[in-house]
Short mmCIF file of C-alpha atoms in Angstrom, two decimals:
data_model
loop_
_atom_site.label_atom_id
_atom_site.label_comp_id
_atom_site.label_asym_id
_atom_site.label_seq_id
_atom_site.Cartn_x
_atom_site.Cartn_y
_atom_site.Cartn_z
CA UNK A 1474 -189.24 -156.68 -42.05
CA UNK A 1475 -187.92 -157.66 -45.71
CA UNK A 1476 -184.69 -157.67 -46.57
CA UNK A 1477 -183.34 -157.31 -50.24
CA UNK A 1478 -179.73 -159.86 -50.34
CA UNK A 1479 -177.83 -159.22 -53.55
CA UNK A 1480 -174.79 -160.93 -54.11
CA UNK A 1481 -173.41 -162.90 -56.67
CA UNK A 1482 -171.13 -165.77 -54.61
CA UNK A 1483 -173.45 -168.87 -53.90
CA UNK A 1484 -172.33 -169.89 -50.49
CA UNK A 1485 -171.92 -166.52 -49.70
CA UNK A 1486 -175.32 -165.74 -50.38
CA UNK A 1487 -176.50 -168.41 -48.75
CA UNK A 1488 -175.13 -168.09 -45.60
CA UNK A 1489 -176.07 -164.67 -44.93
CA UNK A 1490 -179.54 -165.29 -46.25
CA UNK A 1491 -179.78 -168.08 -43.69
CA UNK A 1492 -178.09 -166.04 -40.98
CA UNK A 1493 -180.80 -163.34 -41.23
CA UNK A 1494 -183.66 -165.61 -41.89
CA UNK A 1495 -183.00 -167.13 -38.51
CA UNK A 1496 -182.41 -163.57 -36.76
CA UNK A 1497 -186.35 -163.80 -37.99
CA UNK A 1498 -186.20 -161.58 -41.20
CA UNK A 1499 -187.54 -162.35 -44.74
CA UNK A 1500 -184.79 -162.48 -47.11
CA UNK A 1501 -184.69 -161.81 -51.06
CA UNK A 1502 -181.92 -163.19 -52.55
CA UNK A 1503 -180.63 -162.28 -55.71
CA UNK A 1504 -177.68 -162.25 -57.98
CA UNK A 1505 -177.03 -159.72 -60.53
CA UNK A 1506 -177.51 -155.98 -60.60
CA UNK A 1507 -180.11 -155.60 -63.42
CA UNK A 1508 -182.85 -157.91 -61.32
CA UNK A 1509 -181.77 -155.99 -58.39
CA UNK A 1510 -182.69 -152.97 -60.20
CA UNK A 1511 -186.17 -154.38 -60.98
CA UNK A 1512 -187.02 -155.42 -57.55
CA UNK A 1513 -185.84 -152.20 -55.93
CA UNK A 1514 -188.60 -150.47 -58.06
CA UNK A 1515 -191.08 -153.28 -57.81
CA UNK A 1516 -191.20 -153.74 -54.34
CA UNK A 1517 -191.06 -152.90 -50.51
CA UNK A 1518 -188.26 -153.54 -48.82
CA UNK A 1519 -186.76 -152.01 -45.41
CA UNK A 1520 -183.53 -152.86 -46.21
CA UNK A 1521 -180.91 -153.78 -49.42
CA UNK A 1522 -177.50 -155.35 -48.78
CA UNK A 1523 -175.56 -154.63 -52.23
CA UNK A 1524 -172.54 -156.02 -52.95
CA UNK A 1525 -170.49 -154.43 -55.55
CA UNK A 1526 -168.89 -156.21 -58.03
CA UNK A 1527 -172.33 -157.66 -59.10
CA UNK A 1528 -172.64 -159.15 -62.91
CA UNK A 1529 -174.93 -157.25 -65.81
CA UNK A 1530 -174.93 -153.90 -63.16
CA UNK A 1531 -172.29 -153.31 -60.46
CA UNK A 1532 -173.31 -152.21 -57.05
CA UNK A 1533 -172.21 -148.50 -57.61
CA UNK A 1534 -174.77 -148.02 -60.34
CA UNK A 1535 -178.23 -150.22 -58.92
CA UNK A 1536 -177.44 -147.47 -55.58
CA UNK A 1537 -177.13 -144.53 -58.18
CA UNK A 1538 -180.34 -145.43 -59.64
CA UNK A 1539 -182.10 -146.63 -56.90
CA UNK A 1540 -181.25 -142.66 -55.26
CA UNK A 1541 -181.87 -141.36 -58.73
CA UNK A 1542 -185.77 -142.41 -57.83
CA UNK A 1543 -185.79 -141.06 -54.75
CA UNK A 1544 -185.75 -143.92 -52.62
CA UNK A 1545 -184.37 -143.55 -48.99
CA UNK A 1546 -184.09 -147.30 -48.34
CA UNK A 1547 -181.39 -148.07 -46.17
CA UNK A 1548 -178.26 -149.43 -47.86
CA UNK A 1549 -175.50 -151.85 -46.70
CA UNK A 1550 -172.68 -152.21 -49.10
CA UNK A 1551 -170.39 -155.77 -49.20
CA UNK A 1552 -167.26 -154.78 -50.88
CA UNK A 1553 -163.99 -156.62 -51.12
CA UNK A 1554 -162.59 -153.70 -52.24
CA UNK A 1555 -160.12 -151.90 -49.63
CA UNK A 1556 -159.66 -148.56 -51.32
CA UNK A 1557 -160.94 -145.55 -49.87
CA UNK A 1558 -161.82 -144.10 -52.87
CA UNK A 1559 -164.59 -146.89 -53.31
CA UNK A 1560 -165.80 -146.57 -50.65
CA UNK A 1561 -165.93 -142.61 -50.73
CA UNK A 1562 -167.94 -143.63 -53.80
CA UNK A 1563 -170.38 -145.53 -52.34
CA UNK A 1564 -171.25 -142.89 -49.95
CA UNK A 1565 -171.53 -140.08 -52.16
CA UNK A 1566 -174.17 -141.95 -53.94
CA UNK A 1567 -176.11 -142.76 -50.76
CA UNK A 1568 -174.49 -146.14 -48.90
CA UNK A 1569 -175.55 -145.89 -45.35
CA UNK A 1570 -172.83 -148.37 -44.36
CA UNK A 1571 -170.30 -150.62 -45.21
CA UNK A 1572 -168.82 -154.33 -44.51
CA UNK A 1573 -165.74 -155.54 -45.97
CA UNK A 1574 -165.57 -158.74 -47.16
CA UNK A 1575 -164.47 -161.19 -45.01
CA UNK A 1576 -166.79 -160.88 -42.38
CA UNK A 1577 -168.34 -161.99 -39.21
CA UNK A 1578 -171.89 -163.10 -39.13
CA UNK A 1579 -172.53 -161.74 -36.34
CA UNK A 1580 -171.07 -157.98 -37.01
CA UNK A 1581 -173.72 -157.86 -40.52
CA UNK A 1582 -176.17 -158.74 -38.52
CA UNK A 1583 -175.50 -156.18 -35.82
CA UNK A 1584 -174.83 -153.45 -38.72
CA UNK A 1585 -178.40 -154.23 -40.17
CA UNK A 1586 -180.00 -153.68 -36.39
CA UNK A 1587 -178.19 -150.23 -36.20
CA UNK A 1588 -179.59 -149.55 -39.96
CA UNK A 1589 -183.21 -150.45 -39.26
CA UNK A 1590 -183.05 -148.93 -35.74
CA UNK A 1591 -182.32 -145.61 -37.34
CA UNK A 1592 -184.63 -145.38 -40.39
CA UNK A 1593 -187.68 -147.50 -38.97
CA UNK A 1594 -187.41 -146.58 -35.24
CA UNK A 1595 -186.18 -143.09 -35.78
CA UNK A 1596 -183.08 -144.36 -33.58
CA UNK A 1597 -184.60 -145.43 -31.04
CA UNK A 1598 -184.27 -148.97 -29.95
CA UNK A 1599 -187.98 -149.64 -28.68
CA UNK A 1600 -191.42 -148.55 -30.20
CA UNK A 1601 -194.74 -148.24 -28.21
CA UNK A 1602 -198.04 -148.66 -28.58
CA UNK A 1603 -199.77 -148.85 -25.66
CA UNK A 1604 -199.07 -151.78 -23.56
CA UNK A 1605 -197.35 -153.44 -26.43
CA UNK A 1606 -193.63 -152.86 -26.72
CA UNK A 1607 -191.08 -154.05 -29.43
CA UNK A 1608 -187.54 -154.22 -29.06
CA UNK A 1609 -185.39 -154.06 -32.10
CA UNK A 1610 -182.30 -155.20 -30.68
CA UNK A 1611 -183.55 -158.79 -29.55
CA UNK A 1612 -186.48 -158.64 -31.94
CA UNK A 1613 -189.00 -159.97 -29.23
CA UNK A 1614 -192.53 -157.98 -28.75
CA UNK A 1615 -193.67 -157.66 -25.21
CA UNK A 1616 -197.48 -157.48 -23.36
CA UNK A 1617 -198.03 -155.65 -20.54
CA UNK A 1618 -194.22 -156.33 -19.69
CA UNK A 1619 -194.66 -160.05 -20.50
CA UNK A 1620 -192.77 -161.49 -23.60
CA UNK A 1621 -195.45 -162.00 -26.22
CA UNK A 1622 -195.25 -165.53 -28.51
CA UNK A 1623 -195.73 -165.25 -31.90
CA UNK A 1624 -195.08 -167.28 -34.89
CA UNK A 1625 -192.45 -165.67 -37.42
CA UNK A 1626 -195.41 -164.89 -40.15
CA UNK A 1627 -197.73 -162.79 -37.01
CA UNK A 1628 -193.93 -161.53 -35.98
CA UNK A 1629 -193.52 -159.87 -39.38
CA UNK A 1630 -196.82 -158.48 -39.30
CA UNK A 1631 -196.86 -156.79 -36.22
CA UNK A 1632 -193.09 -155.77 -36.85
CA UNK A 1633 -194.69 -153.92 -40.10
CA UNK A 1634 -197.53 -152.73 -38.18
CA UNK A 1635 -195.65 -151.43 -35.32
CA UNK A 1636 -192.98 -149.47 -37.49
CA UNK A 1637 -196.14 -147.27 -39.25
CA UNK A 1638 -197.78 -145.41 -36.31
CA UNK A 1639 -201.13 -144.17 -37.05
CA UNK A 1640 -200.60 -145.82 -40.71
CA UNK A 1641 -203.13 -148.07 -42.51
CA UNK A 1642 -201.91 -150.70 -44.30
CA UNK A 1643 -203.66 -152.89 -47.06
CA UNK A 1644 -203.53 -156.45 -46.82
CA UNK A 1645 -201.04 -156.08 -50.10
CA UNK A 1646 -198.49 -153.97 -48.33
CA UNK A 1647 -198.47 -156.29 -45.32
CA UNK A 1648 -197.93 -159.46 -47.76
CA UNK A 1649 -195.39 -157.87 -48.86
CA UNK A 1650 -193.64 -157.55 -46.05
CA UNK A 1651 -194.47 -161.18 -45.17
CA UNK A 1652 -194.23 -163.21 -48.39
CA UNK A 1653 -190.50 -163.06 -50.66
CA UNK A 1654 -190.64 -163.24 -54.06
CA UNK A 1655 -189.92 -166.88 -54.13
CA UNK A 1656 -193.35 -167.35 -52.18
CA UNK A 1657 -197.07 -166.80 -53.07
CA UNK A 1658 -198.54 -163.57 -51.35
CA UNK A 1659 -202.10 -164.00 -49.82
CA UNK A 1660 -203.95 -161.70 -48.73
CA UNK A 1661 -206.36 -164.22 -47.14
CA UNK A 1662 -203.92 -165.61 -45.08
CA UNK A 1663 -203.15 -161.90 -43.84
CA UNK A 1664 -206.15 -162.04 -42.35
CA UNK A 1665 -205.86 -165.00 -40.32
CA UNK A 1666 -202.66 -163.35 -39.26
CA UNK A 1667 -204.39 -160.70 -38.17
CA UNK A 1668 -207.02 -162.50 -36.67
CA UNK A 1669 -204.65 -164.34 -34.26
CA UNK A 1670 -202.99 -161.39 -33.56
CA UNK A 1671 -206.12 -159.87 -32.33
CA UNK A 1672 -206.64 -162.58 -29.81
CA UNK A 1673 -203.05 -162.62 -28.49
CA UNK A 1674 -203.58 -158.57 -28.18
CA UNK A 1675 -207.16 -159.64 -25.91
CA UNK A 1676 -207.12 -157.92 -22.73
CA UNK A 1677 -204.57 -154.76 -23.32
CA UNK A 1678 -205.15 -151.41 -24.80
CA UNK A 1679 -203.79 -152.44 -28.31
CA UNK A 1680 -205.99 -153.35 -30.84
CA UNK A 1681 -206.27 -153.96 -34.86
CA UNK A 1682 -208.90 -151.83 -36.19
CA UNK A 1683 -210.30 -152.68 -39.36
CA UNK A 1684 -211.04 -150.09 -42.13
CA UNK A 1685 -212.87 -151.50 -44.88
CA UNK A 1686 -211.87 -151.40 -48.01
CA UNK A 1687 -208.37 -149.94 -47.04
CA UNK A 1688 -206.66 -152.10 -44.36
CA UNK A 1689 -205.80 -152.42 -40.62
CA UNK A 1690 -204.44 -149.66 -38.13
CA UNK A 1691 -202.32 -150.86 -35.40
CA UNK A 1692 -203.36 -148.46 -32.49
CA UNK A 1693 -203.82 -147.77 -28.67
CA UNK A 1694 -207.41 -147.69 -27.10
CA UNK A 1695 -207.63 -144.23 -25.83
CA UNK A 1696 -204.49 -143.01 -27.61
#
């Protein structure tokens, strides 16, 4: 799952973009509102942290716009603002939560689980496909109840896979779930991805099915 990181303090930035990176998420960082702006329209994400008092366009105004298109991406505002009335603000423009600054690691982190559980697991904290199970609160995929290793490029794969039931995805909408925007996307090496994911799937009722021309379809033999 990608994650969209825009804040304009350095260190700040940079430890929360590490922080999630090793929770296993690909982070975006940027840090001013008018890029923000661009990449919210540009590209997929499954979540945007936003703080407010961003240079060239504040917070308020890349959420306003971002609603104005019609995008339901999940929002987490950073404010170090304490007045309700901001806050109000935020929400009547579409914030799904907010995290005064300072803050613990650990509590973002927790905040952007809840987030992601609700709008890409429709609450719940596991999703099924067959004998494959992922777990969204420790992030780990299981096989026929065993854990399942994977490396953190097949992880973000199968994460995107397993989040669109009965959904084919291109090769383009899985890089881009894969590769940030300080990387090269490949769609070649999507399919080795998915070719090692096949053979760690070998001997369940999960497979990748291959539609040519179109993508892959993450689904249950028999289902």
């Amino acid at each position: 799952m990608r994650i969209l990181l825009v804040e304009d303090h350095p260190q700040l930035a940079a430890s929360v973009s590490q922080a999630l990176k090793s929770a296993g998420w690909t982070v975006d960082v940027l840090h001013d509102g008018v890029t923000a702006d661009l990449a919210l329209s540009t590209e997929e994400y499954a979540l945007a942290i936003l703080d407010i008092g961003l240079p060239r366009m504040d917070g308020f105004e890349v959420l306003a716009r971002l609603r104005g298109r019609g995008k339901t991406l999940p929002v987490l505002m950073l404010t170090a603002r304490s007045e309700v009335k901001d806050r109000v603000h935020g929400l009547n423009l579409g914030a799904d939560d907010y995290l005064a600054k300072p803050f613990e690691l650990s509590e973002l982190e927790a905040r952007v689980k809840a987030l992601l559980r609700r709008s890409v697991l429709g609450g719940e904290q596991q999703q099924r496909c067959g004998d494959l199970v992922y777990d969204l609160g420790t992030r780990r995929f299981s096989l026929l109840d065993k854990s399942l290793s994977l490396t953190s490029r097949e992880q973000a794969v199968l994460e995107a896979m397993i989040a669109r039931p009965g959904r084919v995805m291109s090769k383009e909408q899985l890089a881009a779930q894969v590769f940030g925007l300080d990387e090269e996307a490949s769609a070649e090496a999507i399919e080795i991805y998915v070719h090692r994911l096949r053979k760690k799937l070998e001997g369940s009722s999960v497979r990748i099915v291959t539609f040519r021309g179109l993508g892959y379809l993450l689904e249950a033999v028999g289902g």
